XYZ file of N, CA, C and O in Angstrom:
728
model
N 0.842 -1.235 0.439
C 0.211 -0.183 -0.145
C 0.824 1.033 -0.050
O 1.647 1.655 0.674
N 0.432 2.101 -0.595
C 1.202 3.416 -1.094
C 0.894 4.504 -0.012
O 0.212 4.517 0.685
N 1.507 5.618 -0.369
C 0.907 6.878 0.443
C -0.709 7.268 0.393
O -0.450 8.081 0.470
N -0.850 6.459 -1.102
C -2.267 7.499 -1.682
C -3.279 6.033 -1.418
O -3.524 5.532 -2.667
N -3.781 5.384 -0.399
C -4.210 4.480 -0.274
C -5.607 4.909 -0.699
O -6.217 3.769 -1.471
N -6.229 5.625 -0.978
C -7.903 5.656 -1.804
C -7.367 5.762 -3.449
O -8.532 6.004 -3.900
N -6.372 5.343 -3.760
C -5.927 5.851 -5.058
C -5.453 4.164 -6.198
O -4.443 4.678 -5.173
N -5.943 4.050 -6.673
C -5.372 3.013 -7.180
C -3.911 3.133 -8.665
O -5.235 3.294 -9.605
N -3.275 3.322 -8.044
C -2.462 4.010 -9.702
C -1.945 3.173 -10.586
O -1.322 3.179 -11.377
N -2.420 1.540 -10.382
C -2.711 0.592 -11.494
C -3.206 0.976 -12.692
O -2.923 0.499 -14.075
N -4.032 1.804 -12.107
C -5.254 1.698 -13.651
C -4.968 3.729 -13.774
O -4.836 4.549 -13.381
N -5.281 3.973 -15.017
C -5.303 5.309 -15.777
C -6.105 6.184 -14.886
O -5.941 6.951 -14.432
N -7.160 5.564 -14.205
C -8.442 6.836 -13.513
C -7.599 6.937 -12.171
O -7.668 8.090 -11.694
N -6.818 5.953 -11.153
C -6.351 6.316 -10.545
C -5.193 7.158 -10.752
O -4.914 8.729 -9.793
N -4.335 6.971 -11.707
C -2.831 7.923 -11.871
C -3.661 9.258 -12.487
O -3.205 10.280 -11.840
N -4.916 9.276 -12.477
C -5.265 10.840 -13.183
C -6.300 11.442 -12.327
O -5.761 12.564 -12.067
N -6.747 10.985 -11.115
C -6.999 11.465 -9.779
C -5.821 11.932 -8.977
O -6.389 13.018 -8.303
N -4.694 11.271 -9.077
C -3.937 11.878 -8.273
C -3.151 12.546 -8.849
O -2.954 14.038 -8.323
N -2.999 12.835 -9.889
C -2.393 13.830 -10.698
C -3.158 15.205 -10.228
O -2.701 16.752 -10.009
N -4.412 15.407 -10.247
C -5.487 16.463 -9.997
C -5.409 16.667 -8.811
O -5.257 17.817 -8.431
N -5.107 15.767 -7.570
C -4.971 15.775 -6.376
C -3.850 16.394 -6.280
O -3.966 17.943 -5.211
N -3.302 16.361 -6.411
C -1.313 17.019 -6.351
C -1.819 18.281 -7.254
O -0.951 19.568 -6.456
N -1.990 18.466 -8.196
C -2.071 19.918 -8.597
C -2.746 20.924 -7.971
O -2.400 21.964 -7.831
N -3.857 20.148 -7.561
C -4.635 20.893 -6.840
C -4.067 21.515 -5.349
O -4.146 22.412 -4.858
N -3.738 20.442 -4.483
C -2.655 21.137 -3.281
C -1.721 21.868 -3.649
O -1.528 22.782 -2.776
N -0.561 21.633 -4.663
C 0.343 22.805 -5.053
C -0.134 23.688 -5.593
O 0.158 24.844 -4.724
N -1.319 23.479 -5.863
C -2.160 25.132 -6.463
C -2.155 26.005 -4.713
O -2.060 27.169 -4.713
N -3.089 25.526 -4.085
C -3.661 25.804 -2.915
C -2.113 26.431 -1.990
O -2.195 27.451 -1.422
N -0.835 25.589 -2.374
C 0.291 26.270 -1.619
C 0.867 27.433 -2.068
O 1.547 28.298 -2.123
N 0.947 27.654 -3.456
C 1.159 28.495 -4.321
C 0.691 29.521 -3.954
O 0.810 30.726 -3.689
N -0.906 29.765 -3.796
C -1.787 30.842 -3.695
C -1.292 31.563 -1.778
O -1.865 32.559 -1.646
N -0.475 30.671 -1.240
C -0.415 31.000 0.083
C 1.322 31.289 0.214
O 1.892 31.596 1.340
N 1.672 31.536 -1.029
C 3.087 31.778 -0.970
C 3.702 30.755 0.034
O 5.061 31.132 0.850
N 3.637 29.284 -0.033
C 4.162 28.268 0.727
C 5.592 28.374 0.561
O 6.072 28.512 -0.446
N 6.483 27.820 1.666
C 7.876 26.932 1.012
C 7.499 25.639 0.897
O 7.046 24.685 1.644
N 8.556 24.718 -0.340
C 8.606 23.327 -0.486
C 10.118 23.171 -0.671
O 10.967 23.837 -0.976
N 10.394 22.321 0.013
C 11.667 21.649 0.049
C 11.530 20.580 -0.607
O 11.070 19.544 -0.299
N 12.460 20.577 -1.567
C 13.366 18.944 -2.173
C 14.087 18.578 -2.141
O 15.131 19.493 -2.192
N 14.356 17.542 -1.484
C 15.120 16.684 -1.021
C 15.751 15.603 -2.155
O 14.877 14.959 -2.214
N 16.932 16.096 -2.416
C 17.425 15.212 -3.334
C 17.668 16.146 -4.624
O 16.806 16.428 -5.360
N 19.135 16.630 -5.112
C 19.144 17.206 -6.546
C 19.781 16.408 -7.344
O 20.362 16.716 -7.953
N 18.928 15.146 -7.551
C 19.546 14.651 -8.727
C 18.717 14.660 -9.836
O 17.872 15.582 -9.719
N 18.674 13.848 -11.018
C 18.125 14.354 -12.199
C 16.690 14.564 -11.860
O 15.913 15.516 -12.238
N 16.015 13.626 -10.775
C 14.334 14.213 -10.557
C 14.335 15.073 -9.491
O 13.322 15.737 -10.010
N 15.178 15.567 -8.729
C 15.157 16.435 -8.003
C 14.461 18.020 -8.692
O 13.996 18.745 -8.011
N 15.995 18.272 -9.868
C 16.161 18.995 -10.119
C 14.762 19.167 -11.153
O 14.436 20.725 -11.247
N 14.864 18.164 -11.842
C 13.715 18.281 -12.530
C 11.847 18.928 -11.677
O 11.308 19.625 -12.313
N 11.954 18.192 -11.012
C 10.707 18.762 -10.020
C 11.155 20.095 -9.600
O 9.601 20.917 -9.681
N 11.607 20.083 -8.886
C 12.059 21.875 -8.463
C 11.677 23.027 -9.559
O 10.901 23.939 -9.464
N 12.160 22.830 -10.892
C 12.110 23.448 -11.589
C 10.818 23.976 -12.217
O 10.292 24.703 -12.706
N 10.250 22.993 -12.280
C 8.597 22.666 -13.016
C 8.041 23.187 -12.031
O 7.125 24.130 -11.899
N 8.073 23.111 -10.686
C 7.442 23.624 -9.971
C 7.332 25.509 -9.511
O 6.647 26.303 -9.440
N 8.684 25.859 -10.067
C 8.927 26.944 -10.078
C 8.485 28.046 -11.396
O 7.645 29.018 -11.150
N 7.897 26.898 -12.443
C 7.856 27.393 -13.828
C 6.404 27.274 -13.898
O 5.787 28.820 -14.275
N 5.649 26.359 -13.097
C 4.266 26.867 -12.960
C 3.689 27.218 -11.684
O 2.277 27.879 -11.758
N 4.153 27.587 -10.705
C 3.944 28.108 -9.530
C 4.649 28.903 -8.873
O 5.596 29.024 -8.161
N 4.754 30.368 -9.781
C 5.637 30.961 -9.072
C 6.042 31.811 -7.861
O 6.627 32.536 -7.460
N 5.007 31.951 -7.218
C 4.756 32.120 -6.014
C 5.279 31.400 -4.544
O 5.725 31.580 -3.422
N 5.967 29.940 -4.801
C 5.984 29.034 -3.930
C 7.816 29.546 -3.757
O 8.226 29.706 -4.392
N 8.104 29.467 -1.968
C 9.471 29.845 -1.960
C 10.461 28.056 -1.720
O 9.883 27.354 -1.073
N 11.088 28.460 -2.689
C 11.344 26.849 -3.123
C 12.924 26.784 -2.677
O 14.048 27.189 -2.885
N 13.447 25.865 -2.217
C 14.585 25.235 -1.651
C 14.892 23.854 -1.723
O 14.110 22.865 -1.810
N 16.270 23.423 -2.454
C 16.765 22.542 -2.896
C 18.017 21.600 -2.056
O 18.688 22.570 -1.778
N 17.939 20.468 -1.593
C 19.449 20.128 -0.932
C 19.629 18.690 -1.362
O 18.639 17.864 -1.650
N 21.067 18.515 -1.142
C 21.679 17.305 -1.836
C 22.962 17.172 -0.631
O 23.695 18.100 -0.197
N 23.136 15.848 0.024
C 23.934 15.469 0.429
C 25.138 15.823 -0.644
O 26.635 15.347 0.186
N 25.214 15.473 -2.077
C 26.664 15.288 -2.765
C 27.110 16.741 -2.688
O 26.107 17.826 -2.461
N 28.230 17.543 -3.210
C 28.171 18.381 -2.929
C 28.000 19.435 -4.046
O 28.321 20.586 -4.351
N 27.163 18.960 -5.725
C 26.503 19.655 -6.334
C 25.625 18.877 -6.935
O 25.184 17.755 -6.563
N 24.672 19.644 -7.455
C 23.271 18.887 -8.170
C 23.701 18.039 -9.191
O 25.001 18.198 -9.892
N 22.741 17.175 -9.216
C 23.132 15.944 -10.796
C 24.565 15.045 -10.625
O 24.901 15.141 -11.329
N 24.460 14.755 -9.557
C 26.221 14.207 -9.122
C 26.574 13.338 -10.015
O 27.652 13.652 -9.795
N 25.563 12.162 -10.670
C 26.583 11.797 -11.942
C 26.914 12.230 -13.083
O 27.464 11.197 -13.922
N 26.406 13.396 -13.173
C 26.115 14.025 -14.998
C 27.623 15.056 -14.316
O 28.050 14.511 -13.712
N 27.291 14.968 -16.098
C 29.212 15.898 -16.096
C 28.593 16.998 -15.139
O 27.662 17.967 -15.164
N 30.017 17.671 -15.258
C 29.928 18.296 -14.166
C 29.560 20.186 -15.210
O 29.002 21.561 -14.252
N 29.349 20.221 -16.169
C 29.021 21.268 -17.032
C 27.464 21.445 -16.881
O 26.486 21.958 -16.962
N 26.739 20.056 -16.836
C 25.179 20.105 -16.803
C 25.070 20.508 -15.391
O 23.770 21.424 -15.208
N 25.429 20.593 -14.377
C 25.656 20.637 -12.661
C 25.681 21.639 -12.721
O 24.594 23.146 -11.993
N 26.416 22.464 -13.275
C 26.899 24.406 -13.295
C 25.478 24.781 -13.791
O 25.230 25.926 -13.675
N 25.289 24.383 -15.525
C 23.994 25.157 -15.951
C 23.104 25.009 -15.049
O 22.215 26.002 -15.503
N 22.363 23.612 -14.633
C 21.454 23.740 -13.572
C 21.351 24.671 -12.547
O 20.442 25.566 -12.308
N 22.635 24.784 -11.579
C 22.605 25.598 -10.708
C 22.637 26.716 -10.984
O 21.794 27.502 -10.152
N 22.991 27.105 -11.876
C 22.619 29.156 -13.009
C 21.751 29.164 -12.526
O 21.088 30.200 -12.067
N 20.648 27.958 -13.566
C 19.307 28.042 -13.752
C 18.714 28.461 -12.688
O 17.726 29.163 -12.405
N 18.665 27.397 -11.703
C 18.197 27.561 -10.106
C 18.376 28.986 -9.317
O 17.216 29.630 -8.972
N 19.435 29.373 -9.504
C 20.007 30.810 -8.638
C 19.158 31.269 -9.561
O 18.610 33.024 -8.759
N 18.604 31.908 -11.026
C 18.262 33.303 -11.331
C 16.799 32.670 -11.393
O 16.349 33.859 -11.375
N 16.560 31.938 -11.065
C 15.053 31.380 -10.489
C 14.468 31.934 -8.974
O 13.311 31.094 -8.989
N 15.859 32.155 -8.505
C 15.202 32.392 -6.917
C 15.307 31.138 -6.064
O 14.333 30.855 -5.052
N 15.943 29.903 -6.733
C 15.244 28.275 -6.060
C 16.920 28.385 -5.333
O 18.261 28.748 -5.574
N 16.661 28.076 -3.927
C 17.862 28.376 -2.942
C 18.554 26.893 -2.760
O 17.910 25.658 -2.873
N 19.753 26.986 -2.996
C 20.211 25.397 -2.871
C 21.344 25.063 -1.944
O 21.905 26.504 -1.434
N 21.527 24.389 -1.532
C 22.268 23.849 0.152
C 22.612 22.673 -0.441
O 22.159 21.300 -0.779
N 24.095 22.327 -0.604
C 24.706 21.143 -0.738
C 25.646 20.462 0.577
O 26.252 21.190 1.218
N 26.016 19.526 0.071
C 26.963 18.681 0.922
C 25.997 18.616 2.420
O 26.596 19.080 3.754
N 25.075 18.788 2.401
C 23.918 18.811 3.480
C 23.098 17.371 3.826
O 22.092 17.447 2.680
N 23.232 16.611 4.856
C 22.616 15.563 4.984
C 20.660 15.873 5.172
O 20.625 16.432 6.416
N 19.513 15.378 4.726
C 18.259 15.439 5.038
C 18.545 14.876 6.639
O 18.556 13.792 6.893
N 17.681 15.716 7.704
C 17.298 15.319 8.941
C 16.762 16.142 9.639
O 16.936 16.897 10.290
N 15.485 15.606 9.212
C 14.121 16.260 9.607
C 13.985 16.458 11.495
O 13.489 17.476 11.654
N 14.791 15.285 11.936
C 14.331 15.164 13.233
C 15.669 16.242 13.997
O 15.191 16.637 15.217
N 16.275 16.771 13.627
C 17.314 17.822 14.103
C 16.867 19.280 13.890
O 16.332 19.594 12.877
N 16.664 19.647 15.667
C 16.121 21.152 15.521
C 16.691 21.931 14.788
O 15.957 23.278 14.170
N 17.918 21.705 14.605
C 18.786 22.893 13.675
C 18.502 22.586 12.309
O 18.868 23.611 11.532
N 18.740 21.511 11.865
C 18.360 21.469 9.931
C 17.548 22.490 9.321
O 18.284 23.016 8.511
N 16.435 23.225 9.752
C 15.535 23.897 9.166
C 16.113 25.043 9.333
O 16.243 25.680 8.054
N 16.522 25.656 10.229
C 17.200 26.681 10.509
C 18.588 26.996 9.780
O 18.542 28.347 9.374
N 19.186 25.966 9.375
C 20.628 25.785 8.734
C 20.255 25.770 7.285
O 21.194 26.412 6.229
N 19.086 25.892 6.882
C 18.663 25.823 5.111
C 17.260 26.840 5.196
O 17.181 27.350 3.935
N 17.392 28.101 5.976
C 16.586 29.121 5.851
C 15.085 28.783 6.018
O 14.410 29.744 5.513
N 14.838 27.600 6.706
C 13.796 27.260 6.708
C 13.154 26.848 8.602
O 13.059 26.314 8.551
N 13.705 28.131 9.331
C 13.220 28.340 10.634
C 12.296 26.943 11.087
O 12.124 26.493 12.005
N 10.859 27.542 10.495
C 9.828 26.720 11.164
C 9.718 25.446 9.921
O 8.436 24.508 10.518
N 10.770 25.491 9.281
C 10.479 23.708 8.581
C 9.587 24.285 7.557
O 8.977 25.567 7.229
N 9.382 23.332 6.536
C 8.803 23.845 5.071
C 6.777 23.267 5.255
O 6.885 22.538 5.993
N 6.618 24.176 4.591
C 5.080 23.737 4.165
C 4.863 22.564 3.682
O 4.026 21.690 3.931
N 5.685 22.159 2.575
C 5.417 20.534 1.909
C 6.981 20.598 1.622
O 7.909 21.415 1.410
N 7.238 19.313 1.950
C 8.874 18.501 1.100
C 8.284 17.071 0.206
O 7.201 16.344 0.426
N 9.234 17.049 -0.289
C 8.976 15.758 -1.474
C 10.963 15.339 -1.295
O 11.375 16.439 -1.461
N 10.803 14.279 -1.050
C 11.906 13.498 -0.905
C 12.220 12.713 -2.166
O 11.223 11.647 -2.506
N 13.096 12.934 -3.106
C 13.412 12.456 -4.125
C 14.851 11.773 -4.225
O 15.673 12.248 -4.714
N 15.183 10.834 -3.371
C 16.472 10.270 -2.707
C 16.134 8.624 -2.953
O 14.720 8.269 -2.760
N 17.353 7.899 -2.945
C 16.888 6.323 -2.808
C 17.446 6.185 -4.158
O 16.617 4.354 -3.760
N 17.382 6.891 -5.343
C 17.304 5.797 -6.775
C 18.446 4.863 -6.308
O 19.437 5.195 -5.704
N 18.299 3.919 -6.855
C 19.355 2.943 -6.880
C 19.594 2.188 -8.540
O 19.282 2.175 -9.306
N 21.091 2.338 -8.699
C 21.078 1.645 -10.490
C 20.446 0.478 -10.548
O 20.885 -0.677 -9.647
N 19.788 0.897 -12.001
C 19.148 -1.021 -12.373
C 19.814 -1.415 -13.731
O 19.039 -0.994 -14.343
N 21.086 -1.754 -13.341
C 21.553 -1.797 -14.964
C 22.224 -2.834 -14.938
O 22.891 -3.259 -16.136
N 21.263 -3.891 -14.653
C 21.568 -5.237 -14.784
C 21.811 -5.934 -16.170
O 23.007 -7.042 -16.949
N 21.235 -5.182 -17.210
C 21.562 -5.688 -18.300
C 23.058 -5.353 -19.492
O 22.744 -5.993 -20.486
N 23.347 -4.382 -18.776
C 24.478 -3.542 -19.315
C 25.543 -4.517 -19.324
O 25.749 -5.358 -18.072
N 26.558 -4.870 -20.046
C 27.707 -5.846 -19.978
C 28.757 -5.071 -18.436
O 28.462 -3.785 -17.847
N 29.704 -5.822 -18.190
C 29.729 -5.310 -16.568
C 31.229 -4.754 -16.827
O 31.565 -3.417 -16.008
N 31.579 -4.351 -17.890
C 33.179 -3.670 -18.409
C 32.135 -2.375 -18.388
O 32.932 -0.703 -18.559
N 31.245 -1.846 -18.639
C 30.736 -0.593 -18.983
C 29.437 -0.060 -17.474
O 29.421 1.212 -17.142
N 30.169 -0.544 -16.476
C 29.590 -0.301 -14.878
C 30.615 0.092 -13.909
O 31.280 -0.508 -13.972
N 30.231 1.344 -13.333
C 31.157 1.381 -12.443
C 31.026 0.463 -11.020
O 30.208 -0.332 -10.332
N 32.266 0.565 -10.480
C 32.551 -0.312 -9.381
C 32.171 0.501 -7.857
O 31.699 0.132 -6.687
N 32.148 1.682 -8.043
C 31.672 2.768 -7.366
C 30.825 3.484 -7.531
O 30.260 3.473 -8.613
N 30.384 4.472 -6.298
C 28.945 5.333 -6.146
C 27.949 5.309 -5.499
O 27.900 4.405 -4.849
N 26.984 5.745 -5.967
C 26.033 5.577 -4.977
C 25.145 4.342 -5.002
O 25.097 3.614 -5.974
N 24.842 3.849 -3.909
C 24.146 2.602 -3.619
C 25.025 1.361 -4.103
O 24.680 0.371 -3.999
N 26.358 1.917 -4.096
C 27.634 0.574 -3.851
C 28.241 0.848 -5.386
O 28.874 -0.309 -5.855
N 27.757 1.044 -6.555
C 28.379 1.097 -7.807
C 27.227 0.810 -8.762
O 25.737 0.444 -8.345
N 27.748 0.108 -9.777
C 26.679 -0.170 -10.583
C 26.067 0.784 -11.836
O 25.085 0.166 -12.750
N 26.369 1.807 -11.352
C 25.664 2.756 -12.614
C 26.474 2.590 -14.240
O 27.595 2.265 -14.200
N 25.952 2.978 -15.051
C 26.143 3.367 -16.633
C 28.054 4.199 -16.321
O 27.270 5.271 -16.124
N 28.997 3.241 -16.926
C 30.141 4.801 -17.281
C 29.925 5.343 -18.392
O 29.275 4.936 -19.523
N 29.901 6.617 -18.423
C 29.816 7.239 -19.909
C 30.487 8.569 -19.890
O 31.358 8.956 -18.870
N 31.093 9.114 -21.347
C 32.049 9.948 -21.075
C 31.059 11.535 -21.194
O 30.215 11.362 -20.951
N 31.510 13.077 -21.845
C 31.543 13.988 -21.978
C 30.260 14.522 -22.531
O 29.326 15.183 -22.565
N 30.039 13.317 -23.717
C 28.453 13.162 -24.785
C 27.750 12.540 -24.399
O 26.831 12.028 -24.979
N 27.837 11.939 -23.345
C 26.778 10.772 -22.504
C 26.891 9.579 -22.995
O 26.005 8.577 -22.953
N 28.339 9.391 -24.116
C 28.485 8.489 -24.622
C 29.146 6.990 -23.643
O 29.472 7.872 -22.499
N 28.199 5.882 -23.611
C 28.688 4.282 -22.804
C 30.030 4.886 -22.837
O 30.494 4.433 -24.139
N 30.800 4.374 -22.001
C 32.593 3.897 -22.036
C 32.877 2.774 -20.772
O 31.615 2.239 -20.578
N 33.975 2.423 -21.361
C 34.304 1.000 -20.825
C 34.825 1.469 -19.372
O 35.423 2.632 -19.610
N 35.172 0.679 -18.450
C 36.163 1.224 -17.223
C 37.362 1.911 -17.574
O 38.335 2.646 -17.229
N 37.957 1.244 -18.935
C 38.919 1.603 -19.260
C 38.760 2.762 -19.665
O 40.213 4.072 -20.515
N 37.620 3.879 -19.869
C 37.511 4.875 -20.818
C 37.643 5.136 -22.284
O 37.237 6.048 -22.680
N 37.141 3.832 -22.744
C 37.207 3.761 -24.603
C 35.588 3.636 -24.652
O 34.915 3.074 -23.914
N 35.073 4.616 -25.603
C 33.955 4.147 -26.303
C 33.486 2.581 -26.195
O 33.874 1.745 -27.168
N 32.202 2.560 -25.986
C 31.218 1.085 -25.993
C 30.678 1.100 -27.307
O 29.980 1.670 -27.641
N 30.468 -0.068 -27.582
C 29.324 -0.139 -29.055
C 29.663 1.219 -29.955
O 28.536 1.811 -29.985
N 30.670 0.742 -30.891
C 31.174 2.149 -31.879
C 30.755 1.029 -32.902
O 30.364 0.147 -33.394
N 30.568 2.481 -34.111
C 30.259 1.650 -35.706
C 31.494 1.516 -36.252
O 32.644 1.776 -35.612
N 31.321 1.169 -37.313
C 32.126 1.118 -38.484
C 33.266 2.520 -38.454
O 34.593 2.061 -38.623
N 33.187 3.563 -37.992
C 33.876 4.572 -38.002
C 34.356 5.408 -36.597
O 34.842 6.016 -36.816
N 34.202 4.528 -35.707
C 34.716 4.931 -34.426
C 33.491 5.626 -33.798
O 34.165 5.970 -32.484
N 32.453 6.128 -34.510
C 31.456 6.585 -33.335
C 30.783 5.886 -32.549
O 29.796 5.193 -32.723
N 30.611 6.493 -31.444
C 29.720 6.055 -30.680
C 27.823 5.869 -30.679
O 27.654 6.868 -31.231
N 27.974 4.790 -30.487
C 26.189 5.117 -30.620
C 25.060 4.042 -29.919
O 24.206 4.194 -30.039
N 26.070 4.232 -28.354
C 24.481 3.850 -27.274
C 24.590 5.023 -25.962
O 26.230 5.501 -25.906
N 24.118 5.546 -25.583
C 24.331 6.895 -24.777
C 23.269 6.565 -23.474
O 22.138 5.747 -23.719
N 23.712 7.041 -22.299
C 22.872 7.032 -20.965
C 22.569 8.463 -20.996
O 23.462 9.394 -20.708
N 21.564 8.550 -20.304
C 20.922 9.764 -19.739
C 19.626 9.217 -18.548
O 18.984 7.984 -18.475
N 20.022 9.921 -17.743
C 18.685 10.351 -16.111
C 19.771 9.537 -15.043
O 20.927 9.528 -14.724
N 18.766 8.760 -14.451
C 19.364 8.155 -13.120
C 19.900 6.822 -13.112
O 20.176 5.974 -12.183
N 20.870 6.944 -14.340
C 21.246 5.307 -14.556
C 22.573 5.001 -14.647
O 23.728 4.612 -14.912
N 23.239 6.244 -14.867
C 24.647 6.828 -15.434
C 25.481 7.721 -14.221
O 25.269 7.912 -13.459
N 27.056 7.489 -14.902
C 27.725 7.842 -13.190
C 28.737 8.753 -14.237
O 29.710 7.906 -14.621
């Protein structure tokens, strides 16, 4: 049983109702200029907080992560781009910070001394790349490794740093994006 026991998201109607309920709840938060905390600045957390900012302009948004930057496994240029975007749009960022809601000083350290009106926890993603050859998977990383290795073009590479699955001209043909890469 999930967090929405009154909705059966196995079916389209249950999923549709959940989306409408969440949209209304966020709209209500927006109407009262509420604060929202997104925990986890990976691909999902960054996408979610920027969507909230785009569609609900009155929310006070904060994102945190235990890693030193957003988009942990993606290239540094992608992290820099997203961080600059969030700064330009008034999203507060805190990194190298573990989510600790039971610590009385935690919320004050991120500019939310009374806590957030709403929290979205976007952490706990684990690599599920069992279908990839061993030589293309990291030995280390979040969850103990198993992430798809890639170069700066997002092309899959081997542990030796060579492009994996190239065509007859040597161009990479397999790319990885999202929460699967490292």
